[in-house]
Each structure stands twice: as structure tokens, then as C-alpha cells.
Amino acid sequence: MLVNIAGVKIAFKRKSFYRFCNIFLVASIMITAMNERYRGGQDLIIDLPADYDIQHVDWLAIYCYKFRVDFGHVAISNVSSRIPPYVPPQKRFDDASNAVEGWPVTSLLGNDNRRNFTFQLGPPGGKKGYQSMTRARPAKYVWYVNGMLADLYLKRGVTYTFIVEGGSDKSTSDFFNPLYISDDQFGGYGKLSNEEKEQVTVYSGPDPSRVSGRLCLWSNDENVDDLQFATFADFRKTLHLKCDTDKVAALFRFTPDEKTPDTLYYQSYSNYNMGWKIHVVNELPNTITDIKEEPYVYEQWLQTQSVQSPHTSSMSVLGLTTGALTLVMATWLF
């Protein structure tokens, strides 16, 4: 028997199938961990062998084998004969005909005019934003790159600077977000088990928990309806940027080469589903229209709001040379 839970398949011995609880215990060595990557809103699918149907299942449970915790169970009894033994695949909720059309995805090209990428936090934008872009349920905050919800295109052999303003407050996972690059779509490296970490390759240095920087957060009024906006650019006009002025950004440099996979992901060490794709290419595509970002450096953004911060922010050094950056920022070179 195979149990498919949020994309994770669990194998059981057929001879033990008659009692579901017995299978679960007997086949424990074959269980693949179901971790916090499952955030709800996804189908749980049980594929039964050809010789079995729903009549052979006594009960189902969500059970943590490692800690012997039963999170909940339901008895399968008095099953009506009118229930078909097989149900064809159903549309997911996100794929329903009344699903909301998402905002157009923004792509940032790592060309000669864009060798620096700044990572800050912002709201996911409801069903039109991060959820539509990634087909995943987002964390409370997600990464904004140069002030945008975006995927990135990087060219092999070119060195890029990633400036990180995800927060360094370790007392709360919401505002402690070291940035790292890996081949894992979901992120949250700090929450993974040792076994799961062995399945992830990190490309931004040996320690994915080191580069977090000060907190810069885009936010808006809670009563703003994300669905009323046709594009992310329209939505971002409602946001306000606030950065810690008593701390500094962090940064690291990343140079993809011929051994770098074609697809990577920028992620948060502390939280799942905050980042998205990095396309690594030999030549930047000419079919994607390059965009001009709205101001996202704090001082520049304040000037657009006709408000001047009473404090001098550390990010003013971004207009200086790389040497100046390394004097005031936590710099990690890879």
C-alpha cells in the first residue's frame, strides 16, 4: 500500500494491511517523515492496492510515530455500499473554476545594471500574490526582492551581491530570516530534521543561518483587500516601508558557474514558503522585458513619501564602494 501525504509516499506491507493501526506500527521503518512543510489546504490521497477498497480500512489517523502522538483519528465504519470503491482525481481547491487570477509574475534580470539584489519582508498579497506565483501557502511574510514579488535570472560566471534585511531578532521566527540559496523549493532549513537536511544542497555558504541583517518590512493597513488590485505594482502603492535604523544590513556574494543547477531557490532559514525561483542561465533571455524598480532603499523611499527619517540609516552606504560595504556589514563571500 502507498499513502501519499502532501507529496510524500509511505509504503506499507500488504500482508499487514487489514488493520490500519497494525500496518502503521509494523511498517514504521518504511515511513517517510511528514514535516511542517504541509501547511494545510492540500489533498491527502490514499492509493489502495488493486485487491482492496474502502471496506478494508477500519480507521485513519494523523500520528507522529517519532513522539508517539495521535493528532486525531476517525473510525471508518458502516460504509454505505453506494460509495464507489474508486474516486477519480478531483480538482484541488486552487484549481477550481472560481479560482482568482493571480498577478503577472515579475522577473528581475541579473544584467549589467542589476548586480545587487536587496531582500526585505512584505505581505504575501493574498491569493493573487505569492500563492498564485508559487502554488504554495505562504508564511506570514515573504521575501520582496528589490521591492518586488519576483523570480530572478542570474547569468553563470557573473558575481551578484545579495543584500539581506530579513531581521535578526531570534526571539521570533517572523523577524529572524537569514537568507540562503538551495535546491529546495520550500525553505525553512532550520526546521528540517537531520535526515531532511541531507537531501538539501545549500549553495550560499556552509552556514545558512548567518546572513540575516536588519529588519526592513513593507506593510499596509489590515483592511486593504488584496483582490481589488490588478497588479502587484498597484498593490505595492498601498505599502509603507519601515527599516531598523540602529542596525545594518548583511550581505553575501554568489557566483553561479557551469556546475550550478538551472533552478535554485532563495529562502528563509526560519520559515517555509517565503522565497521563490532563481533561474541560472548561460545567457539572459531577451524575451523578458526588463523592468525599472520603484524605490526600495529606505532613504530613497522616504524621499518619495516627502518624509525624512530623523536618524541616519546604515543603508546609506549602499551608494559607496564595495570596500565601504565590507566595513559596516556582515559580509560572507562564497
mmCIF file of C-alpha atoms in Angstrom:
data_model
loop_
_atom_site.group_PDB
_atom_site.id
_atom_site.type_symbol
_atom_site.label_atom_id
_atom_site.label_comp_id
_atom_site.label_asym_id
_atom_site.label_seq_id
_atom_site.Cartn_x
_atom_site.Cartn_y
_atom_site.Cartn_z
ATOM 1 C CA MET A 1 0.000 0.000 0.000
ATOM 2 C CA LEU A 2 1.116 3.556 -0.674
ATOM 3 C CA VAL A 3 -0.068 6.520 1.348
ATOM 4 C CA ASN A 4 0.543 9.820 -0.388
ATOM 5 C CA ILE A 5 0.598 12.687 2.154
ATOM 6 C CA ALA A 6 1.372 16.121 0.745
ATOM 7 C CA GLY A 7 3.567 14.569 -1.917
ATOM 8 C CA VAL A 8 5.337 12.160 0.468
ATOM 9 C CA LYS A 9 4.735 8.486 -0.263
ATOM 10 C CA ILE A 10 4.702 5.961 2.573
ATOM 11 C CA ALA A 11 4.994 2.257 1.788
ATOM 12 C CA PHE A 12 3.310 -0.488 3.823
ATOM 13 C CA LYS A 13 3.453 -4.265 3.691
ATOM 14 C CA ARG A 14 0.358 -5.655 2.050
ATOM 15 C CA LYS A 15 0.142 -8.628 4.404
ATOM 16 C CA SER A 16 -0.392 -6.225 7.304
ATOM 17 C CA PHE A 17 -2.967 -4.113 5.524
ATOM 18 C CA TYR A 18 -6.149 -5.465 7.120
ATOM 19 C CA ARG A 19 -5.694 -3.425 10.307
ATOM 20 C CA PHE A 20 -4.573 0.093 9.536
ATOM 21 C CA CYS A 21 -3.095 0.610 13.001
ATOM 22 C CA ASN A 22 -1.133 -2.604 12.692
ATOM 23 C CA ILE A 23 0.284 -1.609 9.354
ATOM 24 C CA PHE A 24 1.363 1.706 10.709
ATOM 25 C CA LEU A 25 3.299 0.166 13.574
ATOM 26 C CA VAL A 26 4.669 -2.840 11.744
ATOM 27 C CA ALA A 27 5.889 -0.782 8.801
ATOM 28 C CA SER A 28 7.387 2.017 10.869
ATOM 29 C CA ILE A 29 10.850 1.594 9.389
ATOM 30 C CA MET A 30 9.458 2.465 5.964
ATOM 31 C CA ILE A 31 7.736 5.692 6.994
ATOM 32 C CA THR A 32 8.988 8.904 5.430
ATOM 33 C CA ALA A 33 8.649 11.932 7.674
ATOM 34 C CA MET A 34 5.721 14.287 7.171
ATOM 35 C CA ASN A 35 7.010 17.591 8.487
ATOM 36 C CA GLU A 36 5.798 21.171 8.820
ATOM 37 C CA ARG A 37 6.054 21.734 5.098
ATOM 38 C CA TYR A 38 2.457 20.552 4.972
ATOM 39 C CA ARG A 39 0.556 23.726 5.870
ATOM 40 C CA GLY A 40 -2.983 22.569 5.085
ATOM 41 C CA GLY A 41 -5.109 23.183 2.057
ATOM 42 C CA GLN A 42 -3.716 20.197 0.197
ATOM 43 C CA ASP A 43 -5.284 16.867 -0.659
ATOM 44 C CA LEU A 44 -4.398 13.772 1.351
ATOM 45 C CA ILE A 45 -4.530 10.810 -1.035
ATOM 46 C CA ILE A 46 -4.503 7.121 -0.162
ATOM 47 C CA ASP A 47 -3.760 4.819 -3.096
ATOM 48 C CA LEU A 48 -5.026 1.334 -2.280
ATOM 49 C CA PRO A 49 -3.705 -1.853 -3.917
ATOM 50 C CA ALA A 50 -5.845 -3.395 -6.614
ATOM 51 C CA ASP A 51 -7.275 -6.044 -4.270
ATOM 52 C CA TYR A 52 -8.503 -3.581 -1.635
ATOM 53 C CA ASP A 53 -11.093 -0.844 -1.322
ATOM 54 C CA ILE A 54 -12.563 1.418 1.365
ATOM 55 C CA GLN A 55 -14.280 -1.547 3.002
ATOM 56 C CA HIS A 56 -10.889 -2.864 4.130
ATOM 57 C CA VAL A 57 -9.968 0.263 6.135
ATOM 58 C CA ASP A 58 -11.044 0.348 9.798
ATOM 59 C CA TRP A 59 -9.749 3.779 10.766
ATOM 60 C CA LEU A 60 -7.383 6.550 9.730
ATOM 61 C CA ALA A 61 -5.151 8.672 11.936
ATOM 62 C CA ILE A 62 -2.686 11.539 11.789
ATOM 63 C CA TYR A 63 0.002 10.088 14.013
ATOM 64 C CA CYS A 64 3.531 11.210 14.855
ATOM 65 C CA TYR A 65 5.441 7.962 15.115
ATOM 66 C CA LYS A 66 8.596 9.633 16.419
ATOM 67 C CA PHE A 67 6.919 11.097 19.510
ATOM 68 C CA ARG A 68 4.003 8.621 19.760
ATOM 69 C CA VAL A 69 1.409 11.395 19.440
ATOM 70 C CA ASP A 70 -2.048 10.814 17.959
ATOM 71 C CA PHE A 71 -3.113 14.161 16.487
ATOM 72 C CA GLY A 72 -6.535 12.837 15.632
ATOM 73 C CA HIS A 73 -8.237 9.819 14.145
ATOM 74 C CA VAL A 74 -11.536 8.834 12.631
ATOM 75 C CA ALA A 75 -13.224 5.445 12.502
ATOM 76 C CA ILE A 76 -14.274 4.161 9.092
ATOM 77 C CA SER A 77 -17.411 2.176 9.870
ATOM 78 C CA ASN A 78 -20.813 1.450 8.365
ATOM 79 C CA VAL A 79 -19.597 2.478 4.949
ATOM 80 C CA SER A 80 -22.507 2.627 2.537
ATOM 81 C CA SER A 81 -22.346 0.280 -0.409
ATOM 82 C CA ARG A 82 -23.287 3.275 -2.550
ATOM 83 C CA ILE A 83 -19.823 4.771 -2.043
ATOM 84 C CA PRO A 84 -17.723 3.881 -5.089
ATOM 85 C CA PRO A 85 -14.537 1.910 -4.369
ATOM 86 C CA TYR A 86 -12.597 4.336 -6.530
ATOM 87 C CA VAL A 87 -12.935 8.104 -6.860
ATOM 88 C CA PRO A 88 -11.349 9.806 -9.889
ATOM 89 C CA PRO A 89 -8.842 12.581 -9.190
ATOM 90 C CA GLN A 90 -10.624 15.745 -8.133
ATOM 91 C CA LYS A 91 -9.711 19.344 -8.789
ATOM 92 C CA ARG A 92 -7.803 20.963 -5.992
ATOM 93 C CA PHE A 93 -9.373 23.980 -4.398
ATOM 94 C CA ASP A 94 -6.758 26.211 -6.006
ATOM 95 C CA ASP A 95 -7.631 24.802 -9.437
ATOM 96 C CA ALA A 96 -11.382 25.304 -9.140
ATOM 97 C CA SER A 97 -13.116 27.276 -11.861
ATOM 98 C CA ASN A 98 -13.740 30.160 -9.468
ATOM 99 C CA ALA A 99 -10.063 30.469 -8.592
ATOM 100 C CA VAL A 100 -8.718 34.027 -8.553
ATOM 101 C CA GLU A 101 -6.447 35.056 -11.408
ATOM 102 C CA GLY A 102 -3.059 35.918 -9.988
ATOM 103 C CA TRP A 103 -0.919 38.966 -10.622
ATOM 104 C CA PRO A 104 1.546 38.753 -13.523
ATOM 105 C CA VAL A 105 4.858 37.370 -12.284
ATOM 106 C CA THR A 106 7.721 39.859 -12.204
ATOM 107 C CA SER A 107 11.150 38.661 -13.332
ATOM 108 C CA LEU A 108 14.337 40.503 -12.370
ATOM 109 C CA LEU A 109 17.221 40.032 -14.812
ATOM 110 C CA GLY A 110 20.740 39.981 -13.422
ATOM 111 C CA ASN A 111 22.121 42.206 -16.177
ATOM 112 C CA ASP A 112 24.875 44.823 -16.126
ATOM 113 C CA ASN A 113 22.549 47.308 -14.447
ATOM 114 C CA ARG A 114 21.379 44.911 -11.763
ATOM 115 C CA ARG A 115 24.166 43.087 -9.947
ATOM 116 C CA ASN A 116 22.720 43.780 -6.478
ATOM 117 C CA PHE A 117 19.532 42.257 -5.100
ATOM 118 C CA THR A 118 18.028 43.520 -1.835
ATOM 119 C CA PHE A 119 15.841 41.153 0.174
ATOM 120 C CA GLN A 120 13.217 42.610 2.523
ATOM 121 C CA LEU A 121 9.988 41.322 4.063
ATOM 122 C CA GLY A 122 6.466 42.077 2.928
ATOM 123 C CA PRO A 123 2.902 40.735 2.919
ATOM 124 C CA PRO A 124 2.243 37.833 0.525
ATOM 125 C CA GLY A 125 -0.606 39.564 -1.294
ATOM 126 C CA GLY A 126 -3.347 37.018 -0.735
ATOM 127 C CA LYS A 127 -4.471 34.638 -3.467
ATOM 128 C CA LYS A 128 -3.266 36.954 -6.227
ATOM 129 C CA GLY A 129 0.277 37.265 -4.924
ATOM 130 C CA TYR A 130 2.729 34.716 -3.582
ATOM 131 C CA GLN A 131 0.148 31.928 -3.505
ATOM 132 C CA SER A 132 -0.583 32.310 -7.209
ATOM 133 C CA MET A 133 3.087 32.664 -8.142
ATOM 134 C CA THR A 134 4.342 29.617 -6.253
ATOM 135 C CA ARG A 135 1.205 27.461 -5.852
ATOM 136 C CA ALA A 136 2.023 27.218 -2.148
ATOM 137 C CA ARG A 137 0.533 28.628 1.032
ATOM 138 C CA PRO A 138 2.844 31.459 2.143
ATOM 139 C CA ALA A 139 4.317 32.332 5.501
ATOM 140 C CA LYS A 140 3.110 35.449 7.313
ATOM 141 C CA TYR A 141 5.731 37.482 5.439
ATOM 142 C CA VAL A 142 7.567 36.655 2.223
ATOM 143 C CA TRP A 143 10.707 37.903 0.535
ATOM 144 C CA TYR A 144 10.461 41.073 -1.537
ATOM 145 C CA VAL A 145 13.414 41.361 -3.930
ATOM 146 C CA ASN A 146 14.249 44.943 -4.857
ATOM 147 C CA GLY A 147 10.793 45.770 -3.567
ATOM 148 C CA MET A 148 9.040 43.176 -5.736
ATOM 149 C CA LEU A 149 7.484 39.717 -5.572
ATOM 150 C CA ALA A 150 9.735 38.215 -8.208
ATOM 151 C CA ASP A 151 11.757 35.387 -9.618
ATOM 152 C CA LEU A 152 15.373 36.021 -10.616
ATOM 153 C CA TYR A 153 17.501 35.303 -13.676
ATOM 154 C CA LEU A 154 21.228 35.035 -12.978
ATOM 155 C CA LYS A 155 23.980 34.516 -15.535
ATOM 156 C CA ARG A 156 26.704 31.943 -14.988
ATOM 157 C CA GLY A 157 30.123 33.429 -14.358
ATOM 158 C CA VAL A 158 28.739 36.721 -13.019
ATOM 159 C CA THR A 159 29.092 37.682 -9.358
ATOM 160 C CA TYR A 160 25.977 39.050 -7.678
ATOM 161 C CA THR A 161 25.605 40.724 -4.286
ATOM 162 C CA PHE A 162 22.622 39.738 -2.148
ATOM 163 C CA ILE A 163 21.811 42.392 0.465
ATOM 164 C CA VAL A 164 19.702 40.946 3.271
ATOM 165 C CA GLU A 165 17.269 42.843 5.500
ATOM 166 C CA GLY A 166 15.197 39.994 6.892
ATOM 167 C CA GLY A 167 15.599 40.725 10.599
ATOM 168 C CA SER A 168 17.946 39.298 13.217
ATOM 169 C CA ASP A 169 15.595 39.038 16.220
ATOM 170 C CA LYS A 170 15.986 35.413 17.293
ATOM 171 C CA SER A 171 13.149 35.729 19.815
ATOM 172 C CA THR A 172 10.602 35.443 16.995
ATOM 173 C CA SER A 173 10.785 33.452 13.785
ATOM 174 C CA ASP A 174 8.729 36.111 11.970
ATOM 175 C CA PHE A 175 11.598 38.582 12.208
ATOM 176 C CA PHE A 176 14.617 36.269 12.122
ATOM 177 C CA ASN A 177 15.129 35.392 8.489
ATOM 178 C CA PRO A 178 18.637 34.528 7.360
ATOM 179 C CA LEU A 179 18.695 34.244 3.581
ATOM 180 C CA TYR A 180 20.210 31.253 1.828
ATOM 181 C CA ILE A 181 20.155 29.680 -1.638
ATOM 182 C CA SER A 182 19.388 25.996 -2.125
ATOM 183 C CA ASP A 183 17.796 23.449 -4.445
ATOM 184 C CA ASP A 184 14.824 23.072 -2.080
ATOM 185 C CA GLN A 185 11.549 24.720 -3.060
ATOM 186 C CA PHE A 186 10.133 25.074 0.458
ATOM 187 C CA GLY A 187 12.945 26.582 2.563
ATOM 188 C CA GLY A 188 12.883 26.591 6.361
ATOM 189 C CA TYR A 189 16.242 24.825 6.637
ATOM 190 C CA GLY A 190 16.379 25.427 10.377
ATOM 191 C CA LYS A 191 13.180 23.423 10.858
ATOM 192 C CA LEU A 192 14.325 20.368 8.932
ATOM 193 C CA SER A 193 15.432 17.143 10.553
ATOM 194 C CA ASN A 194 18.998 15.974 10.005
ATOM 195 C CA GLU A 195 17.712 13.415 7.526
ATOM 196 C CA GLU A 196 15.890 16.090 5.549
ATOM 197 C CA LYS A 197 18.898 18.412 5.580
ATOM 198 C CA GLU A 198 20.948 15.687 3.924
ATOM 199 C CA GLN A 199 18.579 15.879 0.959
ATOM 200 C CA VAL A 200 19.111 19.638 0.505
ATOM 201 C CA THR A 201 22.141 21.268 -1.117
ATOM 202 C CA VAL A 202 22.917 24.806 0.051
ATOM 203 C CA TYR A 203 24.778 26.984 -2.470
ATOM 204 C CA SER A 204 25.287 30.156 -0.426
ATOM 205 C CA GLY A 205 27.947 29.003 2.005
ATOM 206 C CA PRO A 206 28.401 26.456 4.785
ATOM 207 C CA ASP A 207 26.067 28.055 7.337
ATOM 208 C CA PRO A 208 22.608 29.126 6.077
ATOM 209 C CA SER A 209 21.764 30.753 9.434
ATOM 210 C CA ARG A 210 24.348 33.549 9.373
ATOM 211 C CA VAL A 211 23.158 36.204 6.899
ATOM 212 C CA SER A 212 20.054 37.953 8.221
ATOM 213 C CA GLY A 213 20.719 41.681 8.640
ATOM 214 C CA ARG A 214 18.463 44.366 10.000
ATOM 215 C CA LEU A 215 14.686 44.261 9.561
ATOM 216 C CA CYS A 216 13.048 46.092 6.668
ATOM 217 C CA LEU A 217 9.316 45.449 6.432
ATOM 218 C CA TRP A 218 6.723 46.504 3.880
ATOM 219 C CA SER A 219 3.267 46.711 5.463
ATOM 220 C CA ASN A 220 -0.182 48.174 4.917
ATOM 221 C CA ASP A 221 -3.459 48.613 6.731
ATOM 222 C CA GLU A 222 -5.080 45.296 7.621
ATOM 223 C CA ASN A 223 -8.350 46.294 5.949
ATOM 224 C CA VAL A 224 -6.773 46.518 2.481
ATOM 225 C CA ASP A 225 -8.373 43.982 0.124
ATOM 226 C CA ASP A 226 -5.654 42.310 -1.961
ATOM 227 C CA LEU A 227 -8.199 41.165 -4.549
ATOM 228 C CA GLN A 228 -9.027 44.691 -5.685
ATOM 229 C CA PHE A 229 -5.621 45.235 -7.294
ATOM 230 C CA ALA A 230 -4.880 44.213 -10.882
ATOM 231 C CA THR A 231 -1.098 44.051 -10.449
ATOM 232 C CA PHE A 232 1.487 43.812 -7.711
ATOM 233 C CA ALA A 233 2.648 47.320 -8.621
ATOM 234 C CA ASP A 234 -0.809 48.652 -7.770
ATOM 235 C CA PHE A 235 -0.804 46.698 -4.507
ATOM 236 C CA ARG A 236 2.636 47.972 -3.533
ATOM 237 C CA LYS A 237 1.443 51.568 -3.728
ATOM 238 C CA THR A 238 -0.541 50.853 -0.550
ATOM 239 C CA LEU A 239 2.533 49.610 1.334
ATOM 240 C CA HIS A 240 4.820 51.531 3.656
ATOM 241 C CA LEU A 241 8.456 50.624 4.236
ATOM 242 C CA LYS A 242 9.998 50.691 7.710
ATOM 243 C CA CYS A 243 13.579 49.698 8.494
ATOM 244 C CA ASP A 244 15.547 49.410 11.716
ATOM 245 C CA THR A 245 17.836 52.415 11.777
ATOM 246 C CA ASP A 246 20.065 51.199 14.600
ATOM 247 C CA LYS A 247 21.211 48.045 12.773
ATOM 248 C CA VAL A 248 22.891 47.229 9.485
ATOM 249 C CA ALA A 249 22.138 45.038 6.508
ATOM 250 C CA ALA A 250 24.025 41.824 5.859
ATOM 251 C CA LEU A 251 25.247 40.594 2.512
ATOM 252 C CA PHE A 252 26.836 37.748 0.662
ATOM 253 C CA ARG A 253 28.066 37.276 -2.888
ATOM 254 C CA PHE A 254 27.056 34.473 -5.189
ATOM 255 C CA THR A 255 28.660 33.437 -8.479
ATOM 256 C CA PRO A 256 26.828 30.660 -10.350
ATOM 257 C CA ASP A 257 29.030 28.542 -12.608
ATOM 258 C CA GLU A 258 28.719 25.648 -15.039
ATOM 259 C CA LYS A 259 28.070 23.224 -12.169
ATOM 260 C CA THR A 260 25.218 25.276 -10.703
ATOM 261 C CA PRO A 261 21.757 23.750 -11.328
ATOM 262 C CA ASP A 262 19.428 25.546 -13.721
ATOM 263 C CA THR A 263 16.888 26.168 -10.956
ATOM 264 C CA LEU A 264 17.609 27.246 -7.396
ATOM 265 C CA TYR A 265 15.546 28.968 -4.707
ATOM 266 C CA TYR A 266 16.162 31.904 -2.377
ATOM 267 C CA GLN A 267 14.713 31.018 1.019
ATOM 268 C CA SER A 268 14.416 31.863 4.707
ATOM 269 C CA TYR A 269 16.280 29.763 7.243
ATOM 270 C CA SER A 270 13.469 30.118 9.804
ATOM 271 C CA ASN A 271 10.255 29.855 7.786
ATOM 272 C CA TYR A 272 8.809 27.788 4.974
ATOM 273 C CA ASN A 273 7.415 29.268 1.770
ATOM 274 C CA MET A 274 8.957 32.729 1.794
ATOM 275 C CA GLY A 275 11.075 32.701 -1.359
ATOM 276 C CA TRP A 276 10.944 31.578 -4.950
ATOM 277 C CA LYS A 277 12.944 30.652 -8.032
ATOM 278 C CA ILE A 278 16.348 31.632 -9.257
ATOM 279 C CA HIS A 279 16.820 30.706 -12.917
ATOM 280 C CA VAL A 280 20.502 30.137 -13.662
ATOM 281 C CA VAL A 281 21.248 30.612 -17.360
ATOM 282 C CA ASN A 282 24.190 30.850 -19.730
ATOM 283 C CA GLU A 283 22.670 33.917 -21.382
ATOM 284 C CA LEU A 284 19.930 36.154 -20.033
ATOM 285 C CA PRO A 285 16.679 35.767 -22.004
ATOM 286 C CA ASN A 286 15.776 38.550 -24.431
ATOM 287 C CA THR A 287 12.109 37.575 -24.388
ATOM 288 C CA ILE A 288 11.561 39.012 -20.902
ATOM 289 C CA THR A 289 11.034 42.744 -20.659
ATOM 290 C CA ASP A 290 13.294 44.271 -18.046
ATOM 291 C CA ILE A 291 11.575 46.485 -15.505
ATOM 292 C CA LYS A 292 12.584 49.544 -13.549
ATOM 293 C CA GLU A 293 12.026 49.065 -9.844
ATOM 294 C CA GLU A 294 10.299 51.621 -7.690
ATOM 295 C CA PRO A 295 12.467 52.924 -4.805
ATOM 296 C CA TYR A 296 13.142 50.226 -2.204
ATOM 297 C CA VAL A 297 16.254 51.550 -0.441
ATOM 298 C CA TYR A 298 14.841 53.069 2.735
ATOM 299 C CA GLU A 299 16.180 56.619 2.360
ATOM 300 C CA GLN A 300 15.150 56.787 -1.275
ATOM 301 C CA TRP A 301 11.689 55.520 -0.438
ATOM 302 C CA LEU A 302 11.345 58.117 2.339
ATOM 303 C CA GLN A 303 12.133 60.861 -0.145
ATOM 304 C CA THR A 304 9.307 59.684 -2.394
ATOM 305 C CA GLN A 305 6.971 59.980 0.590
ATOM 306 C CA SER A 306 8.235 63.501 1.372
ATOM 307 C CA VAL A 307 9.311 62.218 4.779
ATOM 308 C CA GLN A 308 12.881 62.316 6.025
ATOM 309 C CA SER A 309 13.943 59.848 8.713
ATOM 310 C CA PRO A 310 15.276 61.544 11.891
ATOM 311 C CA HIS A 311 18.097 59.011 12.018
ATOM 312 C CA THR A 312 20.779 58.201 9.508
ATOM 313 C CA SER A 313 20.307 54.647 8.320
ATOM 314 C CA SER A 314 23.154 52.287 7.682
ATOM 315 C CA MET A 315 21.836 51.601 4.201
ATOM 316 C CA SER A 316 23.127 54.965 3.005
ATOM 317 C CA VAL A 317 26.437 53.194 2.493
ATOM 318 C CA LEU A 318 24.956 51.264 -0.417
ATOM 319 C CA GLY A 319 25.896 54.156 -2.659
ATOM 320 C CA LEU A 320 29.557 53.726 -1.703
ATOM 321 C CA THR A 321 32.116 51.246 -2.873
ATOM 322 C CA THR A 322 32.177 47.578 -2.026
ATOM 323 C CA GLY A 323 35.067 48.297 0.307
ATOM 324 C CA ALA A 324 32.846 50.581 2.355
ATOM 325 C CA LEU A 325 30.189 47.928 2.487
ATOM 326 C CA THR A 326 32.515 45.383 3.976
ATOM 327 C CA LEU A 327 33.452 47.738 6.796
ATOM 328 C CA VAL A 328 29.934 48.035 8.189
ATOM 329 C CA MET A 329 28.116 44.904 7.102
ATOM 330 C CA ALA A 330 28.394 41.247 7.910
ATOM 331 C CA THR A 331 29.910 40.044 4.647
ATOM 332 C CA TRP A 332 30.132 36.416 3.560
ATOM 333 C CA LEU A 333 31.962 35.631 0.342
ATOM 334 C CA PHE A 334 31.337 32.381 -1.475
#
